[in-house]
Short mmCIF file of C-alpha atoms in Angstrom, two decimals:
data_model
loop_
_atom_site.label_atom_id
_atom_site.label_comp_id
_atom_site.label_asym_id
_atom_site.label_seq_id
_atom_site.Cartn_x
_atom_site.Cartn_y
_atom_site.Cartn_z
CA MET A 1 0.00 0.00 0.00
CA SER A 2 1.37 3.44 -0.94
CA THR A 3 2.02 6.19 1.58
CA THR A 4 -0.75 8.29 0.02
CA GLU A 5 -3.35 5.52 0.34
CA LEU A 6 -2.26 4.79 3.91
CA THR A 7 -2.55 8.47 4.83
CA ALA A 8 -6.01 8.71 3.29
CA ARG A 9 -7.27 5.66 5.20
CA GLN A 10 -5.85 6.95 8.46
CA THR A 11 -7.56 10.28 7.88
CA VAL A 12 -10.94 8.62 7.39
CA LYS A 13 -10.48 6.51 10.52
CA LYS A 14 -9.70 9.59 12.59
CA LEU A 15 -12.97 11.28 11.68
CA SER A 16 -15.73 10.96 14.22
CA ARG A 17 -19.38 11.29 13.34
CA ALA A 18 -19.24 14.92 14.35
CA GLY A 19 -16.12 15.33 12.24
CA LEU A 20 -17.77 13.74 9.23
CA ALA A 21 -20.76 16.03 9.67
CA CYS A 22 -18.40 18.99 9.83
CA VAL A 23 -16.57 17.95 6.65
CA LEU A 24 -19.85 17.27 4.86
CA THR A 25 -21.13 20.71 5.86
CA ALA A 26 -17.97 22.34 4.51
CA PHE A 27 -18.31 20.50 1.20
CA LEU A 28 -22.01 21.36 0.92
CA LEU A 29 -21.42 25.05 1.59
CA ALA A 30 -18.47 25.45 -0.75
CA GLY A 31 -20.00 23.12 -3.32
CA PHE A 32 -23.30 25.00 -3.37
CA PHE A 33 -21.67 28.34 -4.18
CA ALA A 34 -19.19 26.77 -6.60
CA VAL A 35 -21.92 24.99 -8.57
CA ARG A 36 -24.08 28.11 -8.48
CA ASN A 37 -21.27 30.17 -9.97
CA ILE A 38 -20.05 27.59 -12.49
CA SER A 39 -23.59 27.08 -13.77
CA SER A 40 -23.45 30.61 -15.20
CA TRP A 41 -20.18 30.06 -17.08
CA ARG A 42 -21.75 28.89 -20.33
CA THR A 43 -23.96 31.97 -20.54
CA ARG A 44 -21.13 34.33 -19.63
CA ILE A 45 -18.69 32.74 -22.08
CA THR A 46 -21.06 32.73 -25.05
CA TYR A 47 -22.59 36.18 -24.45
CA PRO A 48 -21.72 38.20 -27.58
CA GLY A 49 -21.34 41.55 -25.84
CA GLU A 50 -18.90 43.11 -23.43
CA GLU A 51 -18.50 42.42 -19.73
CA SER A 52 -16.02 43.94 -17.30
CA TYR A 53 -14.27 46.35 -19.70
CA GLU A 54 -13.28 43.68 -22.22
CA GLY A 55 -14.00 45.79 -25.30
CA CYS A 56 -10.82 47.85 -25.34
CA ALA A 57 -8.66 44.72 -25.16
CA LEU A 58 -10.68 43.00 -27.89
CA ALA A 59 -10.31 46.03 -30.14
CA GLU A 60 -6.54 46.12 -29.61
CA ILE A 61 -6.20 42.38 -30.27
CA ALA A 62 -8.26 42.68 -33.46
CA ARG A 63 -6.16 45.62 -34.63
CA LEU A 64 -2.99 43.60 -34.00
CA GLY A 65 -4.46 40.77 -36.07
CA GLN A 66 -5.11 43.27 -38.86
CA GLY A 67 -1.42 44.19 -38.89
CA VAL A 68 -1.73 47.50 -37.03
CA PRO A 69 1.31 48.33 -34.84
CA ILE A 70 -0.40 48.59 -31.45
CA TYR A 71 2.78 49.76 -29.70
CA ALA A 72 3.29 52.70 -32.07
CA PRO A 73 3.59 56.22 -30.59
CA PRO A 74 0.56 58.55 -30.71
CA SER A 75 -0.13 60.09 -34.11
CA ASP A 76 -2.96 61.48 -36.19
CA GLU A 77 -3.51 57.94 -37.48
CA GLY A 78 -4.35 56.57 -34.04
CA PHE A 79 -3.11 55.29 -30.71
CA ALA A 80 -3.52 52.16 -28.59
CA GLY A 81 -2.64 52.15 -24.90
CA ALA A 82 -1.90 48.41 -25.11
CA THR A 83 -1.43 48.21 -21.34
CA TYR A 84 -1.90 44.45 -21.07
CA GLY A 85 1.00 42.06 -21.50
CA PRO A 86 2.40 41.30 -24.96
CA LEU A 87 1.82 37.56 -24.58
CA TYR A 88 -1.87 38.28 -24.08
CA TYR A 89 -2.04 40.22 -27.33
CA LEU A 90 -0.04 37.66 -29.32
CA ILE A 91 -2.04 34.67 -28.07
CA GLY A 92 -5.32 36.56 -28.35
CA SER A 93 -4.65 37.58 -31.95
CA SER A 94 -4.09 33.92 -32.82
CA LEU A 95 -7.45 32.94 -31.29
CA ILE A 96 -9.85 35.48 -32.79
CA HIS A 97 -10.71 36.47 -36.34
CA PRO A 98 -9.51 40.06 -36.88
CA GLU A 99 -12.52 41.00 -39.03
CA ARG A 100 -15.11 39.15 -36.93
CA PRO A 101 -13.74 39.38 -33.39
CA SER A 102 -15.48 37.43 -30.65
CA TYR A 103 -14.99 37.31 -26.90
CA THR A 104 -15.72 33.58 -26.70
CA PRO A 105 -12.23 32.13 -27.46
CA LEU A 106 -10.60 34.47 -24.94
CA ARG A 107 -13.20 33.65 -22.29
CA LEU A 108 -12.74 29.93 -22.87
CA LEU A 109 -9.00 30.34 -22.36
CA SER A 110 -9.64 32.24 -19.13
CA ALA A 111 -12.04 29.55 -17.93
CA LEU A 112 -9.42 26.85 -18.52
CA ALA A 113 -6.88 28.94 -16.62
CA ILE A 114 -9.27 29.35 -13.69
CA LEU A 115 -9.79 25.60 -13.57
CA GLY A 116 -6.01 25.24 -13.58
CA CYS A 117 -5.77 27.62 -10.61
CA ALA A 118 -8.44 25.60 -8.80
CA ALA A 119 -6.47 22.41 -9.42
CA GLY A 120 -3.37 24.16 -8.10
CA CYS A 121 -5.23 25.02 -4.88
CA GLY A 122 -6.13 21.36 -4.45
CA LEU A 123 -2.57 20.23 -5.11
CA LEU A 124 -1.06 22.66 -2.61
CA ALA A 125 -3.70 21.79 -0.01
CA PHE A 126 -2.78 18.12 -0.42
CA TRP A 127 0.94 18.83 -0.09
CA ILE A 128 0.53 20.59 3.25
CA THR A 129 -2.08 18.24 4.76
CA ARG A 130 -1.59 14.91 2.96
CA SER A 131 -5.39 14.77 2.94
CA TRP A 132 -7.55 14.09 -0.10
CA LEU A 133 -10.41 15.85 1.65
CA ALA A 134 -8.43 19.11 1.73
CA ALA A 135 -7.36 18.52 -1.87
CA LEU A 136 -11.01 18.30 -2.95
CA LEU A 137 -12.30 21.11 -0.74
CA GLY A 138 -9.66 23.62 -1.89
CA PRO A 139 -10.84 23.89 -5.52
CA LEU A 140 -14.48 24.16 -4.42
CA PHE A 141 -13.57 26.96 -2.03
CA PHE A 142 -11.74 28.83 -4.80
CA LEU A 143 -14.56 28.41 -7.32
CA SER A 144 -17.14 29.50 -4.75
CA TYR A 145 -15.93 33.11 -4.91
CA GLY A 146 -18.16 35.25 -7.10
CA VAL A 147 -15.32 37.36 -8.50
CA VAL A 148 -13.61 34.18 -9.74
CA THR A 149 -16.63 33.60 -11.96
CA PHE A 150 -17.39 37.21 -12.90
CA HIS A 151 -13.85 38.33 -13.69
CA GLY A 152 -12.09 34.98 -13.92
CA VAL A 153 -13.91 33.86 -17.07
CA SER A 154 -13.73 37.24 -18.79
CA ALA A 155 -11.83 37.90 -22.01
CA LEU A 156 -9.05 39.70 -20.11
CA SER A 157 -5.53 38.66 -19.19
CA ASP A 158 -5.90 38.11 -15.44
CA SER A 159 -6.71 34.40 -15.28
CA VAL A 160 -3.90 33.13 -17.50
CA SER A 161 -1.37 35.43 -15.84
CA LEU A 162 -2.53 34.25 -12.42
CA LEU A 163 -2.17 30.61 -13.47
CA LEU A 164 1.38 31.13 -14.76
CA PHE A 165 2.49 32.94 -11.61
CA PHE A 166 0.78 30.39 -9.34
CA ALA A 167 2.26 27.47 -11.27
CA GLY A 168 5.68 29.05 -10.81
CA PHE A 169 5.07 29.36 -7.08
CA LEU A 170 3.98 25.71 -6.86
CA VAL A 171 7.24 24.68 -8.52
CA ALA A 172 9.19 26.89 -6.11
CA TYR A 173 7.32 25.49 -3.10
CA ARG A 174 7.84 21.90 -4.18
CA PHE A 175 11.59 22.40 -4.70
CA ARG A 176 12.19 25.07 -2.06
CA ASN A 177 15.17 23.21 -0.62
CA SER A 178 16.97 22.49 -3.89
CA ARG A 179 18.36 24.26 -6.93
CA ALA A 180 15.29 23.10 -8.85
CA ILE A 181 13.56 26.13 -7.34
CA LEU A 182 15.07 28.02 -10.28
CA LEU A 183 12.60 26.23 -12.58
CA ALA A 184 9.94 28.59 -11.23
CA ALA A 185 11.57 31.60 -12.89
CA PRO A 186 10.48 30.92 -16.51
CA LEU A 187 6.84 30.45 -15.53
CA MET A 188 6.83 33.60 -13.43
CA CYS A 189 8.41 35.63 -16.24
CA LEU A 190 5.78 34.37 -18.69
CA GLY A 191 3.09 35.41 -16.21
CA PHE A 192 4.69 38.84 -15.91
CA TYR A 193 4.57 39.38 -19.67
CA TYR A 194 0.97 38.18 -19.79
CA LYS A 195 -0.01 40.76 -17.17
CA PRO A 196 2.47 42.34 -14.73
CA GLN A 197 0.12 42.26 -11.77
CA TYR A 198 0.25 39.07 -9.71
CA ILE A 199 3.85 39.18 -8.48
CA ALA A 200 3.29 37.94 -4.93
CA GLY A 201 4.77 34.55 -5.90
CA PRO A 202 8.24 35.74 -6.94
CA LEU A 203 8.34 38.22 -4.06
CA ALA A 204 7.43 35.45 -1.61
CA VAL A 205 10.21 33.22 -2.94
CA MET A 206 12.75 36.03 -2.57
CA VAL A 207 11.66 36.85 0.98
CA PHE A 208 11.65 33.16 1.90
CA LEU A 209 15.18 32.58 0.62
CA PHE A 210 16.37 35.70 2.42
CA LEU A 211 14.80 34.64 5.73
CA GLU A 212 16.26 31.16 5.29
CA LYS A 213 19.66 32.83 4.78
CA SER A 214 20.05 31.02 1.46
CA TYR A 215 21.77 34.02 -0.04
CA ALA A 216 23.49 32.07 -2.81
CA ARG A 217 20.17 30.49 -3.85
CA LEU A 218 18.52 33.92 -3.69
CA ALA A 219 21.18 35.35 -6.00
CA GLN A 220 20.65 32.43 -8.39
CA PHE A 221 16.89 32.96 -8.37
CA LEU A 222 17.26 36.68 -9.03
CA GLY A 223 19.70 35.87 -11.81
CA ALA A 224 17.25 33.42 -13.38
CA LEU A 225 14.46 36.01 -13.25
CA ALA A 226 16.74 38.61 -14.81
CA LEU A 227 17.93 36.21 -17.52
CA PHE A 228 14.45 35.17 -18.62
CA GLY A 229 12.93 38.60 -17.99
CA PHE A 230 15.42 40.56 -20.06
CA GLY A 231 15.51 37.83 -22.67
CA LEU A 232 11.76 38.09 -23.18
CA LEU A 233 11.98 41.88 -23.13
CA GLY A 234 14.47 41.76 -25.99
CA PHE A 235 12.30 39.30 -27.89
CA PHE A 236 9.21 41.49 -27.66
CA GLN A 237 11.04 44.76 -28.37
CA TRP A 238 13.16 43.69 -31.35
CA ILE A 239 11.55 40.53 -32.76
CA ALA A 240 7.82 40.44 -32.01
CA PHE A 241 7.24 44.21 -32.26
CA PRO A 242 10.25 45.66 -34.11
CA GLY A 243 10.40 49.41 -34.58
CA GLN A 244 7.65 50.04 -32.02
CA GLN A 245 7.72 51.50 -28.51
CA PHE A 246 6.89 48.28 -26.70
CA TRP A 247 9.05 49.04 -23.67
CA ARG A 248 7.37 52.41 -23.19
CA HIS A 249 3.85 50.98 -23.31
CA PHE A 250 4.67 48.05 -21.07
CA PHE A 251 6.56 49.86 -18.33
CA LEU A 252 5.40 53.49 -18.47
CA TYR A 253 1.75 53.16 -19.42
CA GLN A 254 1.03 50.46 -16.83
CA ALA A 255 0.75 52.75 -13.83
CA THR A 256 -2.43 54.72 -13.42
CA LEU A 257 -3.25 57.59 -11.13
CA PHE A 258 -3.64 56.76 -7.45
CA SER A 259 -7.03 57.65 -6.02
CA TRP A 260 -7.61 57.92 -2.28
CA TYR A 261 -11.32 57.40 -2.87
CA GLN A 262 -10.64 54.22 -4.83
CA PHE A 263 -8.19 53.07 -2.15
CA LYS A 264 -10.67 53.58 0.69
CA ILE A 265 -13.43 51.78 -1.21
CA GLY A 266 -11.06 48.95 -2.15
CA LEU A 267 -9.83 48.56 1.42
CA LEU A 268 -13.41 48.41 2.70
CA VAL A 269 -14.25 45.77 0.08
CA PHE A 270 -11.17 43.77 1.10
CA VAL A 271 -12.12 43.79 4.78
CA LEU A 272 -15.75 42.85 4.13
CA MET A 273 -15.13 40.21 1.47
CA PHE A 274 -11.87 38.63 2.57
CA GLY A 275 -11.21 39.70 6.16
CA VAL A 276 -12.65 36.60 7.82
CA ALA A 277 -11.05 34.20 5.36
CA ILE A 278 -7.65 35.90 5.78
CA LEU A 279 -7.90 35.54 9.56
CA LEU A 280 -8.63 31.82 9.18
CA ALA A 281 -5.65 31.47 6.84
CA PHE A 282 -3.34 33.11 9.37
CA GLU A 283 -4.79 30.85 12.07
CA TYR A 284 -3.71 27.80 10.09
CA LEU A 285 -0.20 29.19 9.68
CA ARG A 286 -0.07 29.96 13.41
CA THR A 287 -0.85 26.38 14.35
CA HIS A 288 1.02 24.80 11.41
CA PRO A 289 3.95 27.12 10.66
CA ASP A 290 5.09 27.24 7.04
CA ARG A 291 7.42 30.13 6.28
CA MET A 292 7.06 30.06 2.51
CA LEU A 293 3.26 30.05 2.59
CA LEU A 294 3.33 32.81 5.19
CA CYS A 295 5.54 34.87 2.87
CA TYR A 296 3.12 34.29 -0.01
CA LEU A 297 0.04 35.21 2.02
CA CYS A 298 1.63 38.38 3.40
CA CYS A 299 2.86 39.46 -0.04
CA ALA A 300 -0.54 38.71 -1.61
CA VAL A 301 -2.43 40.77 0.97
CA ALA A 302 0.07 43.64 0.89
CA LEU A 303 0.15 43.85 -2.92
CA GLY A 304 -3.62 43.65 -3.21
CA ILE A 305 -4.09 46.51 -0.76
CA ALA A 306 -1.27 48.56 -2.29
CA THR A 307 -2.62 48.32 -5.85
CA ILE A 308 -6.35 48.59 -5.20
CA GLY A 309 -5.97 52.38 -5.13
CA LYS A 310 -5.29 52.51 -8.88
CA GLN A 311 -8.10 54.21 -10.78
CA THR A 312 -8.63 51.16 -12.98
CA ALA A 313 -8.37 48.61 -10.16
CA PHE A 314 -11.04 46.05 -9.38
CA ILE A 315 -11.61 43.19 -6.93
CA GLN A 316 -9.58 40.76 -9.05
CA TYR A 317 -6.47 42.48 -7.68
CA PHE A 318 -7.04 40.24 -4.64
CA PHE A 319 -6.94 37.03 -6.70
CA GLU A 320 -3.70 35.89 -5.03
CA SER A 321 -5.26 36.29 -1.59
CA ILE A 322 -8.19 34.16 -2.78
CA LEU A 323 -5.74 31.47 -3.90
CA MET A 324 -4.13 31.32 -0.48
CA VAL A 325 -7.33 31.26 1.55
CA SER A 326 -8.63 28.54 -0.78
CA VAL A 327 -5.66 26.43 0.29
CA LEU A 328 -5.30 27.33 3.96
CA VAL A 329 -8.95 27.51 5.09
CA PRO A 330 -9.78 23.97 3.85
CA ALA A 331 -6.51 22.79 5.40
CA LEU A 332 -7.52 24.36 8.72
CA VAL A 333 -10.94 22.69 8.65
CA ILE A 334 -9.50 19.25 7.91
CA LYS A 335 -6.73 19.55 10.50
CA ARG A 336 -9.19 20.60 13.18
CA VAL A 337 -11.50 17.72 12.33
CA GLU A 338 -8.61 15.24 12.37
CA ARG A 339 -7.95 16.23 15.98
CA ALA A 340 -11.31 14.60 16.80
CA SER A 341 -12.78 18.00 17.59
CA TYR A 342 -15.89 19.70 16.30
CA PRO A 343 -14.64 23.14 15.18
CA VAL A 344 -17.86 25.09 15.44
CA ASP A 345 -15.98 28.39 15.45
CA VAL A 346 -14.04 27.56 12.28
CA MET A 347 -17.14 26.28 10.51
CA LEU A 348 -19.13 29.39 11.40
CA LEU A 349 -16.36 31.70 10.21
CA MET A 350 -15.91 29.67 7.04
CA ALA A 351 -19.63 30.01 6.30
CA ILE A 352 -19.39 33.78 6.82
CA ALA A 353 -16.37 33.91 4.50
CA LEU A 354 -18.20 31.98 1.78
CA PHE A 355 -21.27 34.20 1.99
CA ALA A 356 -19.09 37.33 1.92
CA GLY A 357 -17.34 35.96 -1.16
CA GLN A 358 -20.56 36.25 -3.16
CA TRP A 359 -20.62 40.03 -2.87
CA TYR A 360 -20.57 41.94 -6.13
CA THR A 361 -21.26 39.07 -8.47
CA PRO A 362 -23.36 40.55 -11.28
CA PRO A 363 -25.88 38.09 -12.70
CA ALA A 364 -25.07 36.31 -15.92
CA PRO A 365 -26.42 38.00 -19.08
CA ASP A 366 -29.92 36.84 -19.97
CA SER A 367 -31.76 36.69 -23.27
CA SER A 368 -32.80 40.33 -23.00
CA ALA A 369 -29.14 41.38 -22.74
CA VAL A 370 -28.36 39.36 -25.86
CA GLY A 371 -31.24 41.10 -27.63
CA GLN A 372 -30.00 44.52 -26.50
CA CYS A 373 -26.53 43.72 -27.79
CA GLU A 374 -27.89 42.63 -31.17
CA THR A 375 -30.03 45.78 -31.38
CA VAL A 376 -26.99 48.01 -30.86
CA GLN A 377 -24.89 46.22 -33.48
CA THR A 378 -27.79 46.09 -35.97
CA TYR A 379 -28.30 49.84 -35.62
CA PHE A 380 -24.62 50.52 -36.21
CA ARG A 381 -24.44 48.29 -39.29
CA ARG A 382 -27.59 49.76 -40.85
CA ASN A 383 -26.69 53.39 -40.32
CA PHE A 384 -22.94 53.50 -40.91
CA PRO A 385 -20.70 52.00 -43.60
CA PRO A 386 -18.20 49.21 -42.86
CA HIS A 387 -14.82 50.40 -41.59
CA ALA A 388 -16.17 53.79 -40.60
CA ARG A 389 -13.90 55.36 -37.99
CA ALA A 390 -15.41 55.28 -34.51
CA ILE A 391 -14.43 55.86 -30.90
CA GLY A 392 -16.10 55.47 -27.52
CA LEU A 393 -15.65 54.01 -24.07
CA ARG A 394 -16.41 50.46 -25.26
CA GLY A 395 -14.29 49.59 -28.26
CA GLY A 396 -15.69 46.07 -28.45
CA ASP A 397 -19.18 47.15 -29.51
CA LEU A 398 -17.65 49.27 -32.24
CA ILE A 399 -15.18 46.80 -33.70
CA GLN A 400 -17.76 43.98 -33.59
CA SER A 401 -20.03 46.23 -35.67
CA GLY A 402 -17.40 46.41 -38.40
CA PHE A 403 -15.96 49.83 -37.54
CA ASP A 404 -12.32 50.83 -37.44
CA THR A 405 -11.05 52.00 -34.05
CA PRO A 406 -7.71 53.72 -34.73
CA PHE A 407 -7.79 55.15 -31.19
CA SER A 408 -8.55 52.11 -29.05
CA ASP A 409 -10.88 53.92 -26.63
CA LEU A 410 -11.48 57.20 -24.85
CA LEU A 411 -10.77 55.99 -21.31
CA GLN A 412 -7.17 54.88 -21.86
CA THR A 413 -6.19 57.82 -24.05
CA GLU A 414 -7.67 60.47 -21.78
CA LEU A 415 -6.45 58.79 -18.57
CA LEU A 416 -2.89 58.77 -19.88
CA ALA A 417 -3.33 62.37 -21.03
CA ARG A 418 -4.41 63.45 -17.54
CA ARG A 419 -1.17 62.00 -16.19
CA GLY A 420 0.87 63.81 -18.81
CA VAL A 421 2.26 60.50 -20.10
CA VAL A 422 0.70 60.66 -23.55
CA PRO A 423 -0.50 63.85 -25.24
CA ASP A 424 -4.07 63.74 -26.49
CA GLY A 425 -3.50 66.49 -29.04
CA HIS A 426 -3.69 64.07 -31.97
CA LEU A 427 -7.05 62.75 -30.78
CA LEU A 428 -8.45 66.24 -30.12
CA ASN A 429 -7.34 67.47 -33.54
CA GLN A 430 -9.11 64.58 -35.24
CA ILE A 431 -12.27 65.18 -33.21
CA ARG A 432 -12.29 68.87 -34.13
CA ALA A 433 -11.78 67.94 -37.79
CA GLY A 434 -14.75 65.56 -37.76
CA TRP A 435 -12.41 62.68 -38.64
CA PHE A 436 -14.54 60.08 -36.81
CA SER A 437 -17.78 58.98 -38.43
CA LEU A 438 -19.29 58.51 -34.99
CA ILE A 439 -18.46 58.96 -31.33
CA VAL A 440 -20.39 56.96 -28.74
CA LEU A 441 -20.75 58.40 -25.23
CA ASP A 442 -22.81 57.43 -22.17
CA PHE A 443 -24.31 60.88 -21.75
CA ASP A 444 -25.56 63.91 -23.65
CA LEU A 445 -23.00 66.67 -23.27
CA ARG A 446 -25.73 69.28 -23.73
CA THR A 447 -27.70 68.21 -20.66
CA GLU A 448 -25.38 66.19 -18.40
CA THR A 449 -24.25 68.13 -15.31
CA ASP A 450 -22.88 65.43 -13.01
CA PRO A 451 -19.10 66.07 -12.78
CA ILE A 452 -18.40 62.43 -11.90
CA TRP A 453 -19.66 61.15 -15.24
CA LEU A 454 -18.47 64.14 -17.24
CA ASN A 455 -14.91 63.56 -16.02
CA TYR A 456 -15.02 59.77 -15.96
CA TYR A 457 -13.34 59.27 -19.32
CA LEU A 458 -13.27 62.73 -20.92
CA THR A 459 -11.06 65.71 -20.17
CA PRO A 460 -12.58 69.20 -20.43
CA SER A 461 -10.74 69.70 -23.73
CA ALA A 462 -12.19 66.49 -25.15
CA ARG A 463 -15.71 67.42 -24.08
CA GLU A 464 -15.40 70.84 -25.66
CA ALA A 465 -14.02 69.38 -28.90
CA ILE A 466 -16.93 66.93 -29.18
CA LYS A 467 -19.54 69.60 -28.38
CA SER A 468 -18.17 71.96 -31.00
CA SER A 469 -17.74 69.44 -33.83
CA TYR A 470 -20.36 66.73 -33.21
CA GLN A 471 -24.08 66.48 -32.55
CA VAL A 472 -26.32 63.79 -31.08
CA ILE A 473 -28.54 62.03 -33.61
CA ASN A 474 -29.88 59.15 -31.53
CA SER A 475 -29.60 57.23 -28.29
CA LEU A 476 -29.83 53.50 -27.61
CA ASP A 477 -30.29 51.28 -24.59
CA VAL A 478 -26.98 50.07 -23.22
CA PRO A 479 -27.00 46.27 -22.77
CA ASP A 480 -27.45 45.53 -19.08
CA PRO A 481 -24.00 43.90 -18.53
CA GLU A 482 -22.31 47.05 -19.86
CA LYS A 483 -24.23 49.66 -17.90
CA LEU A 484 -22.26 52.05 -15.71
CA TRP A 485 -25.44 53.13 -13.95
CA LYS A 486 -29.11 52.20 -14.05
CA ASP A 487 -30.31 54.65 -16.72
CA ASP A 488 -27.18 54.44 -18.87
CA ARG A 489 -27.70 54.95 -22.62
CA PHE A 490 -25.55 55.14 -25.73
CA TYR A 491 -25.59 58.62 -27.26
CA ILE A 492 -24.57 58.58 -30.92
CA TYR A 493 -22.60 61.63 -32.05
CA VAL A 494 -21.90 62.40 -35.71
CA PRO A 495 -19.97 65.32 -37.27
CA ARG A 496 -21.77 68.61 -37.69
CA PHE A 497 -20.08 69.17 -41.07
CA LYS A 498 -21.90 68.01 -44.18
CA GLU A 499 -18.83 67.01 -46.18
CA LEU A 500 -16.01 65.22 -44.45
CA LYS A 501 -12.83 64.08 -46.09
CA GLY A 502 -11.96 60.44 -45.62
CA ASN A 503 -15.20 59.57 -43.87
#
C-alpha cells in the first residue's frame, strides 16, 4: 500500500461522526456556491457583448491581427494604450478572427486557466495536509468566490497570468530546498509578460530565501528572473514588435493615477469580502507554521491593498489572496477535524467567508441582454458603412459592428493624457476635424451636469471638442451587462459638417 493511500485511510479513521458532519457541511457550503457560480459560465462565455471592460482589449487584439502596430507612438492615425502584457495580445490575436472578433475564445482560455488555478489550490492543499479531503475542498472553495466567476472567465488577461504565476510558485514550493527552485523563474516571467500584476509569488520566494539565509540560492533565483525577464523583453522589443515603442507601453503606461477614494473603497471591500477568510488562513499558519506560505500570504495581501488604489483597479487584484485562503482555510478545517474535535468556530467563520465571497457578483447576461446587444450592433451596421472610424468608451461594440477604431478607446487615451504621459493632441485634432464617423458616449454633453460622469473618461478639452464638432442624432439602450449606472444609454454623435474628407 502506498504512503498516500495509507494516509487517506488513516484520515478517514480519525474522523468521528461529528467530524464527518463537519466535513460534509464544509463541502455542501463550498459546493453549493461553486456549482451556483459555475452554472453561469456557459452563458457568460457565449454572451456576444462586453462584460467587465473587455471591449478595449478585444479592439486592440483585433487591430494587432489586422497588422496594425499597437505599440506605435501617438499620431494622427491613431493610438492604442496596449497596457496588457504582450503575450496576451499575441495569443489573443491567434485565437480570434480580426474581421469578426469574438470574446468567446478568450473567455474559454480564461475559464481553462481558472480551472487550472483551482487544481493548483487542491494540489497545494494536499501537499501541506496529505489529505484528499483538503485537496477536494480547496478547488471548491476557490470556485465559490463570485469574483472568480465574474472576472475569472472574462476575455481579459488576469486568469492566465494568475495561473502562470501560481504554477511558478507551486514549482518553487515543491523544490524550495533544492536548486530546482530556479525552474519557477520561466513560468513567473511568462506570467509577468501576460499581465504584470500578480507578483506575490516571486516576491514570496525572494523573501523566503532571504529569511532562510540562502543568499546564494537567492542570488541564483534573481539571476534566473533577470535572464528570462530581459531575454523576453528583448524578444518582444526587437523581434515580435520591431520598430515600435513596446518598452514604453509596457513599463510606463502600466501605472495609473492613485485615487484615495478608490483606495478607501477597495480597502473596505477587502475587509468585508476577505477579512474573515484571511484571519482563518493566518490561524492555520499559526498552528502549522510554514514560512514560505506565510511569505506568499503576506505578499498577496500587501500587494492587493497597495494596488487597489489605482483608478482602474477592481476586486480581481485580490486574486492571489483568494488562492491562499482557498488552500489554507480547507486545510484548517480538515486539520481541526482530524484532531477529533468539532470546530464550530471555524465552521461558522468559514460560512461567513463563503457568503461574503458572493458580494458583487453581477448576474449572468440573460436573453434580453443578448437582444439589447444585437439591437446596438444592428443599428450601427444599418446606419454607418463598414470600416467607418469610430471611438467610444467600449471599443468592443464598435469593432464587432465592423468599424475601425484607430484610437482604441477614450478611457485609456484620456487617462494617460491626464497624467501627462501621452499627449491627447492628436485625438483632439481629429475630433475637431470631424475625422470620426461617430463617437459613442454614455451621456448627452448638452444636458449632463454630473461632474463624476463628465470627467469619468473625458477631459474638459475632449468634451469641448466633441460639443463643438459633433451632434447627437440618436440614443440607444446600453446592454445591461455594460451599464455604468441604471439609466445608462448610448448617445450617438456624428460630425456637424456636411462634407467630411476620408469619412
